[in-house]
Short mmCIF file of C-alpha atoms in Angstrom, two decimals:
data_model
loop_
_atom_site.label_atom_id
_atom_site.label_comp_id
_atom_site.label_asym_id
_atom_site.label_seq_id
_atom_site.Cartn_x
_atom_site.Cartn_y
_atom_site.Cartn_z
CA MET A 1 121.63 109.15 74.47
CA ALA A 2 119.71 106.98 76.96
CA MET A 3 115.97 106.71 76.47
CA GLN A 4 113.85 108.07 79.30
CA THR A 5 111.81 105.44 81.14
CA PRO A 6 108.09 106.11 80.58
CA PRO A 7 106.22 106.65 83.84
CA ILE A 8 104.04 103.98 85.35
CA SER A 9 100.56 105.41 84.97
CA TYR A 10 98.31 104.80 87.93
CA VAL A 11 94.57 105.04 87.39
CA ALA A 12 93.70 105.52 91.01
CA ASN A 13 92.35 107.63 93.85
CA ALA A 14 94.90 110.39 94.46
CA SER A 15 93.64 110.70 98.04
CA SER A 16 94.06 107.02 98.91
CA PRO A 17 96.56 105.89 101.58
CA HIS A 18 96.68 102.57 99.69
CA VAL A 19 97.98 104.34 96.57
CA ARG A 20 100.38 106.39 98.66
CA HIS A 21 101.84 103.11 99.96
CA TRP A 22 102.45 101.86 96.41
CA VAL A 23 104.06 105.16 95.41
CA GLU A 24 106.39 104.95 98.38
CA TYR A 25 107.86 101.79 96.84
CA LEU A 26 108.05 103.38 93.38
CA ASP A 27 110.04 106.27 94.85
CA GLU A 28 112.37 103.86 96.63
CA LEU A 29 112.91 101.93 93.39
CA GLY A 30 113.41 105.11 91.38
CA LEU A 31 110.45 104.34 89.10
CA PRO A 32 108.71 107.40 87.60
CA TYR A 33 104.92 107.56 87.91
CA HIS A 34 101.88 109.65 87.11
CA ILE A 35 98.39 109.33 88.59
CA TYR A 36 95.16 109.81 86.63
CA SER A 37 92.27 110.29 89.03
CA ILE A 38 88.72 111.55 89.45
CA HIS A 39 89.57 112.33 93.08
CA LYS A 40 91.42 115.37 94.32
CA ASN A 41 95.09 115.02 95.14
CA SER A 42 95.83 114.84 98.88
CA PHE A 43 99.36 113.42 99.04
CA PHE A 44 101.42 113.78 95.87
CA PRO A 45 103.34 116.56 94.08
CA PRO A 46 100.85 118.45 91.86
CA GLU A 47 102.80 117.70 88.69
CA GLN A 48 102.44 113.96 89.36
CA VAL A 49 98.62 113.97 89.29
CA THR A 50 96.02 114.69 86.62
CA THR A 51 92.51 115.01 88.07
CA LYS A 52 89.54 114.85 85.69
CA PHE A 53 85.76 115.10 86.14
CA ASN A 54 86.00 115.61 89.91
CA GLY A 55 82.96 117.88 89.91
CA LEU A 56 80.72 114.92 89.10
CA LEU A 57 81.40 113.37 92.52
CA ARG A 58 79.01 115.84 94.13
CA PHE A 59 76.19 113.84 92.52
CA GLY A 60 76.89 110.74 94.59
CA ALA A 61 77.25 107.19 93.28
CA LEU A 62 75.77 107.98 89.85
CA GLY A 63 78.14 110.91 89.42
CA SER A 64 81.10 108.71 90.33
CA ILE A 65 80.11 106.07 87.76
CA VAL A 66 79.85 108.70 85.02
CA ALA A 67 83.22 110.15 86.07
CA TYR A 68 84.92 106.73 85.88
CA ILE A 69 83.45 106.18 82.39
CA LEU A 70 84.52 109.63 81.17
CA LEU A 71 88.01 109.14 82.61
CA GLY A 72 88.36 105.90 80.65
CA LEU A 73 87.28 107.61 77.43
CA TRP A 74 89.64 110.52 78.12
CA LEU A 75 92.53 108.08 78.62
CA ARG A 76 91.63 106.43 75.31
CA LEU A 77 91.89 109.78 73.51
CA PHE A 78 94.80 111.49 75.22
CA VAL A 79 97.15 108.96 76.85
CA PRO A 80 99.85 107.35 74.66
CA LYS A 81 99.36 103.64 74.04
CA ALA A 82 102.93 102.95 75.17
CA LEU A 83 102.19 103.91 78.77
CA GLN A 84 101.66 101.12 81.26
CA LEU A 85 98.40 101.59 83.15
CA HIS A 86 97.90 100.19 86.63
CA ALA A 87 94.34 100.47 87.95
CA HIS A 88 93.77 100.40 91.70
CA ASN A 89 90.37 98.79 92.29
CA THR A 90 88.25 96.84 89.84
CA SER A 91 84.80 98.39 89.86
CA GLY A 92 85.82 102.05 89.48
CA TYR A 93 89.31 102.73 88.18
CA GLY A 94 89.45 99.23 86.70
CA LEU A 95 86.45 100.19 84.57
CA SER A 96 88.32 103.35 83.48
CA ALA A 97 91.34 101.28 82.48
CA TYR A 98 89.13 98.81 80.62
CA LEU A 99 87.42 101.60 78.66
CA SER A 100 90.78 103.21 77.84
CA GLY A 101 91.57 100.47 75.34
CA ARG A 102 95.10 100.29 76.77
CA LYS A 103 96.89 97.32 78.29
CA TYR A 104 96.64 97.48 82.06
CA LEU A 105 97.52 95.88 85.37
CA LEU A 106 94.90 95.63 88.10
CA THR A 107 95.04 95.66 91.89
CA THR A 108 91.87 94.22 93.43
CA TYR A 109 90.10 95.46 96.55
CA GLY A 110 88.42 92.92 98.79
CA SER A 111 85.21 94.88 99.30
CA GLU A 112 84.28 94.85 95.59
CA ILE A 113 85.30 91.28 94.79
CA PHE A 114 83.90 89.50 97.84
CA SER A 115 80.61 91.41 97.70
CA ALA A 116 80.07 90.81 93.97
CA PRO A 117 77.66 87.84 94.42
CA GLN A 118 75.25 90.18 96.23
CA LYS A 119 75.41 92.86 93.53
CA SER A 120 73.49 93.27 90.26
CA ILE A 121 74.01 91.21 87.11
CA ILE A 122 75.47 94.28 85.38
CA TYR A 123 77.96 94.84 88.22
CA ARG A 124 79.12 91.21 88.12
CA PHE A 125 79.42 91.34 84.33
CA LEU A 126 81.62 94.46 84.44
CA ILE A 127 83.80 93.05 87.22
CA ARG A 128 84.35 89.86 85.24
CA ARG A 129 85.14 91.73 82.00
CA THR A 130 87.55 94.07 83.79
CA LEU A 131 89.35 91.17 85.48
CA HIS A 132 89.69 89.14 82.32
CA ALA A 133 91.04 92.06 80.28
CA ALA A 134 93.85 92.78 82.74
CA GLU A 135 97.32 91.53 81.83
CA LYS A 136 98.26 90.93 85.46
CA ILE A 137 96.28 91.14 88.70
CA THR A 138 97.68 91.68 92.18
CA ALA A 139 96.03 90.22 95.28
CA SER A 140 97.13 90.55 98.88
CA SER A 141 95.90 87.19 100.18
CA GLN A 142 95.59 83.58 99.11
CA TYR A 143 91.86 83.84 99.74
CA MET A 144 91.58 86.64 97.16
CA GLN A 145 93.60 84.63 94.65
CA ASP A 146 91.35 81.62 95.18
CA THR A 147 88.24 83.78 94.75
CA LEU A 148 89.55 85.22 91.49
CA THR A 149 90.48 81.83 90.04
CA GLN A 150 87.52 79.81 91.30
CA HIS A 151 84.62 82.28 91.08
CA PHE A 152 85.76 84.56 88.25
CA SER A 153 87.75 82.00 86.20
CA VAL A 154 90.88 84.17 86.16
CA PRO A 155 93.93 82.09 85.15
CA ALA A 156 96.18 81.58 88.18
CA SER A 157 99.21 82.47 86.04
CA ARG A 158 97.98 86.05 85.79
CA VAL A 159 97.53 86.59 89.54
CA MET A 160 100.43 87.80 91.69
CA THR A 161 99.78 87.42 95.41
CA PHE A 162 101.78 89.50 97.86
CA SER A 163 101.23 91.98 100.66
CA LEU A 164 102.76 95.45 100.52
CA GLY A 165 103.95 95.03 104.08
CA VAL A 166 104.37 98.22 106.06
CA SER A 167 106.27 101.47 105.80
CA SER A 168 109.29 101.95 108.03
CA VAL A 169 107.31 104.77 109.68
CA PHE A 170 105.25 102.17 111.57
CA ARG A 171 107.31 101.11 114.56
CA VAL A 172 106.72 100.90 118.31
CA SER A 173 107.53 104.28 119.86
CA THR A 174 106.95 105.13 123.51
CA GLU A 175 107.74 108.75 122.68
CA LYS A 176 104.95 108.94 120.07
CA ARG A 177 102.63 107.12 122.45
CA SER A 178 103.14 109.69 125.20
CA ILE A 179 102.91 112.72 122.89
CA VAL A 180 99.72 111.63 121.13
CA ARG A 181 98.02 110.54 124.34
CA GLN A 182 98.80 113.92 125.84
CA GLN A 183 97.40 115.66 122.74
CA LEU A 184 94.19 113.62 122.98
CA GLY A 185 93.81 114.06 126.71
CA ILE A 186 94.31 110.34 127.38
CA SER A 187 96.24 109.25 130.47
CA GLU A 188 99.03 106.68 130.36
CA GLN A 189 96.90 104.34 132.47
CA ASP A 190 93.92 104.31 130.08
CA THR A 191 93.32 101.37 127.72
CA VAL A 192 92.83 102.56 124.14
CA TRP A 193 91.24 100.73 121.22
CA ILE A 194 91.57 102.03 117.66
CA TYR A 195 89.46 101.27 114.59
CA ASN A 196 91.48 102.28 111.53
CA ARG A 197 89.09 101.12 108.82
CA ARG A 198 86.83 103.20 106.61
CA ILE A 199 83.61 104.30 108.27
CA THR A 200 81.23 102.42 105.98
CA PRO A 201 78.65 99.65 106.51
CA LEU A 202 81.17 97.08 105.23
CA TYR A 203 83.34 97.64 108.30
CA ARG A 204 80.44 97.62 110.79
CA THR A 205 81.55 100.77 112.57
CA LEU A 206 78.17 101.29 114.24
CA ASP A 207 78.29 97.77 115.71
CA VAL A 208 81.75 98.50 117.12
CA VAL A 209 80.55 101.77 118.63
CA GLU A 210 77.48 100.17 120.22
CA ALA A 211 79.54 97.27 121.60
CA PHE A 212 82.14 99.62 123.07
CA GLN A 213 79.51 101.83 124.67
CA GLN A 214 77.90 98.81 126.32
CA PHE A 215 81.29 97.47 127.42
CA ALA A 216 82.56 100.80 128.81
CA ARG A 217 79.31 101.87 130.51
CA GLY A 218 79.99 102.61 134.17
CA ARG A 219 83.73 101.95 133.81
CA GLN A 220 86.68 104.33 133.88
CA GLY A 221 89.84 104.39 131.77
CA TYR A 222 88.58 102.95 128.48
CA ARG A 223 88.81 104.96 125.22
CA LEU A 224 88.00 104.27 121.56
CA LEU A 225 89.54 106.09 118.58
CA LEU A 226 87.72 106.00 115.23
CA LEU A 227 89.61 106.96 112.07
CA ALA A 228 87.17 107.99 109.35
CA GLY A 229 89.36 107.47 106.27
CA ASP A 230 87.48 107.36 102.97
CA PHE A 231 84.07 107.33 104.63
CA ASP A 232 80.48 106.84 103.51
CA ALA A 233 78.93 110.26 104.25
CA GLN A 234 75.48 109.02 105.29
CA TYR A 235 76.93 106.26 107.47
CA LEU A 236 79.43 108.68 109.05
CA ALA A 237 76.52 110.97 109.98
CA LYS A 238 74.88 108.04 111.81
CA VAL A 239 78.13 107.28 113.65
CA LYS A 240 78.55 110.94 114.66
CA SER A 241 74.99 111.01 115.96
CA HIS A 242 75.61 107.82 117.95
CA ILE A 243 78.81 109.06 119.63
CA GLN A 244 77.64 112.61 120.30
CA GLY A 245 78.28 113.47 123.92
CA ASP A 246 80.33 110.30 124.54
CA ASN A 247 83.67 111.52 125.88
CA ASN A 248 85.17 108.04 125.71
CA ILE A 249 85.01 107.92 121.89
CA GLN A 250 87.04 110.26 119.69
CA LEU A 251 86.58 110.59 115.92
CA ILE A 252 89.59 111.50 113.79
CA ASP A 253 88.04 112.96 110.63
CA GLY A 254 89.45 112.83 107.09
CA PHE A 255 92.72 111.47 105.71
CA ILE A 256 95.87 111.67 107.82
CA ASP A 257 99.47 111.20 106.80
CA GLN A 258 101.55 108.18 107.75
CA ALA A 259 103.42 109.92 110.54
CA GLN A 260 100.12 110.94 112.19
CA LEU A 261 98.66 107.46 111.72
CA SER A 262 101.74 105.90 113.26
CA GLY A 263 101.30 108.17 116.27
CA TYR A 264 97.67 107.15 116.78
CA LEU A 265 98.58 103.46 116.48
CA CYS A 266 101.42 103.82 118.97
CA ALA A 267 99.01 105.56 121.36
CA ALA A 268 96.60 102.61 121.14
CA ASP A 269 96.76 99.25 122.88
CA VAL A 270 94.35 97.29 120.68
CA ALA A 271 93.37 97.61 117.00
CA LEU A 272 90.17 96.20 115.51
CA SER A 273 89.37 94.97 112.01
CA LEU A 274 85.86 93.55 111.71
CA PRO A 275 84.71 93.87 108.09
CA LYS A 276 82.16 91.61 106.43
CA SER A 277 84.83 90.69 103.84
CA ASP A 278 88.43 91.71 103.28
CA GLN A 279 91.88 91.00 101.93
CA LEU A 280 94.91 91.16 104.21
CA SER A 281 94.78 94.90 104.83
CA SER A 282 97.95 96.90 105.38
CA SER A 283 96.13 98.62 108.26
CA ILE A 284 96.38 95.34 110.21
CA LEU A 285 100.10 95.02 109.59
CA GLU A 286 100.64 98.67 110.53
CA ALA A 287 98.85 98.14 113.83
CA LEU A 288 100.94 95.04 114.53
CA SER A 289 104.15 96.92 113.77
CA CYS A 290 103.17 99.61 116.28
CA GLY A 291 102.64 97.00 118.98
CA CYS A 292 98.85 96.71 119.03
CA LEU A 293 96.99 93.58 120.06
CA LEU A 294 94.43 92.71 117.37
CA ILE A 295 90.71 92.00 117.49
CA LEU A 296 89.86 90.38 114.14
CA ALA A 297 86.87 88.93 112.39
CA LYS A 298 87.36 85.27 111.51
CA LEU A 299 88.15 85.64 107.80
CA SER A 300 90.23 83.35 105.58
CA ALA A 301 92.24 86.38 104.45
CA TYR A 302 93.42 86.94 108.02
CA GLN A 303 94.67 83.40 108.64
CA SER A 304 98.32 84.32 108.06
CA ILE A 305 97.93 86.79 110.95
CA THR A 306 95.93 84.63 113.36
CA ASP A 307 98.34 81.72 112.76
CA HIS A 308 101.37 83.80 113.78
CA PHE A 309 100.24 86.38 116.31
CA PRO A 310 98.24 86.56 119.53
CA CYS A 311 94.80 87.88 118.52
CA VAL A 312 91.23 87.99 119.78
CA VAL A 313 89.24 86.36 116.96
CA ILE A 314 85.47 86.76 116.62
CA ASP A 315 83.75 83.89 114.82
CA ASP A 316 80.36 85.58 114.39
CA VAL A 317 80.54 89.36 114.46
CA TYR A 318 77.62 91.09 116.15
CA VAL A 319 77.31 93.64 118.96
CA THR A 320 77.37 91.13 121.84
CA SER A 321 80.39 89.21 120.50
CA ILE A 322 82.31 92.46 119.91
CA GLN A 323 81.49 93.51 123.48
CA GLN A 324 82.97 90.22 124.71
CA ALA A 325 86.05 90.77 122.54
CA PHE A 326 86.66 94.12 124.26
CA GLN A 327 86.65 92.28 127.59
CA ASP A 328 88.89 89.48 126.28
CA SER A 329 91.40 91.99 124.93
CA VAL A 330 91.70 93.62 128.36
CA LEU A 331 92.66 90.22 129.80
CA SER A 332 95.17 89.62 126.98
CA LEU A 333 96.84 92.97 127.62
CA GLN A 334 97.78 91.85 131.11
CA SER A 335 100.76 90.10 129.47
CA ASP A 336 103.28 92.12 127.48
CA ILE A 337 102.91 91.02 123.86
CA SER A 338 104.67 93.86 122.01
CA HIS A 339 108.15 92.29 122.17
CA LEU A 340 106.77 88.93 121.05
CA GLN A 341 105.00 90.54 118.10
CA GLN A 342 108.13 92.37 116.97
CA GLN A 343 110.12 89.14 117.01
CA GLN A 344 107.44 87.32 115.04
CA LEU A 345 107.17 90.12 112.48
CA LYS A 346 110.79 89.43 111.54
CA GLN A 347 109.91 85.85 110.62
CA VAL A 348 107.13 86.56 108.09
CA ALA A 349 107.45 87.62 104.46
CA TRP A 350 106.41 91.27 104.77
CA GLY A 351 109.92 92.73 104.57
CA ARG A 352 110.44 95.70 102.26
CA GLN A 353 113.12 93.97 100.18
CA GLN A 354 110.78 91.08 99.39
CA VAL A 355 107.98 93.48 98.44
CA MET A 356 110.29 95.41 96.11
CA LEU A 357 111.20 92.19 94.32
CA TRP A 358 107.49 91.53 93.71
CA ILE A 359 106.94 95.06 92.41
CA LYS A 360 109.91 94.82 90.06
CA LYS A 361 108.48 91.57 88.73
CA LEU A 362 105.05 93.17 88.29
CA TYR A 363 106.39 96.02 86.17
CA ALA A 364 108.99 93.98 84.27
#
């Protein structure tokens, strides 16, 4: 009688599109999984998720920290040692995995690693301990790998660097473009920018809003879509206050599924990504795959994009430079770049088959 393969145990946010992307590959590879989370389940079959200590999240950052700690202790007591844990982020679920006493894999997030030098001594200590205890670490850019090895002394042999690429859902579709624009009350002639990054200070959403408002003032046919994602509540309130009464800016609240996201990206002409620090985010690749021109901050993690694709790159990101980037992107759109982008996408190593080889190697 064949032995049943134990599930890969994710310690992760069960409402995260990032985790959903990983699970999509697990399903395609036929690998069983289970998710342990302090967050409510938004995407997965109920039997695939165990949510613990979610009630503590109502107490803000302190409640979240306590929940991560308690989840780690719960895993130590109730999860078999034979299960393979894979934590998605270092500072939260990585801490849970570390406290579990189990062997674990770790996927890093750019926001927590790149901002560590500005955080407290305790934060940096816990990040370092969590990184060094992981058996393997995944990074999505060479810049992240270099940061881990040079600033956190992680052995290069334990870091696997690859991008998850994009789901097959994300493709140029004139049909989706027309349907979504009609739903949003946007004409075919309007130029649409989309900001599909979390509404938090890290991603400078308020700067983008202010720059767009200055750029679009007195002009017709310019629209901005903001996707809230996993937002910072206080910062989102500031953004909502700033865009109140502005009919040229539309906020898409909460998490949306991949099909909806693909529709919004197809409806847009230009996608922005202007964080203070980042890895190579799948949101950028998804926008490219749906035919969007990109406005990007000048970050080392984005070099593989800016080297291959036509982009508007901002060296120093502030309101005036973003305003100029809006103008520059209008000029760039005068030439049809979608076909060129699709041809170039075929030449870079983001194909699904390559990604599946990396994932098989990770869980081997």
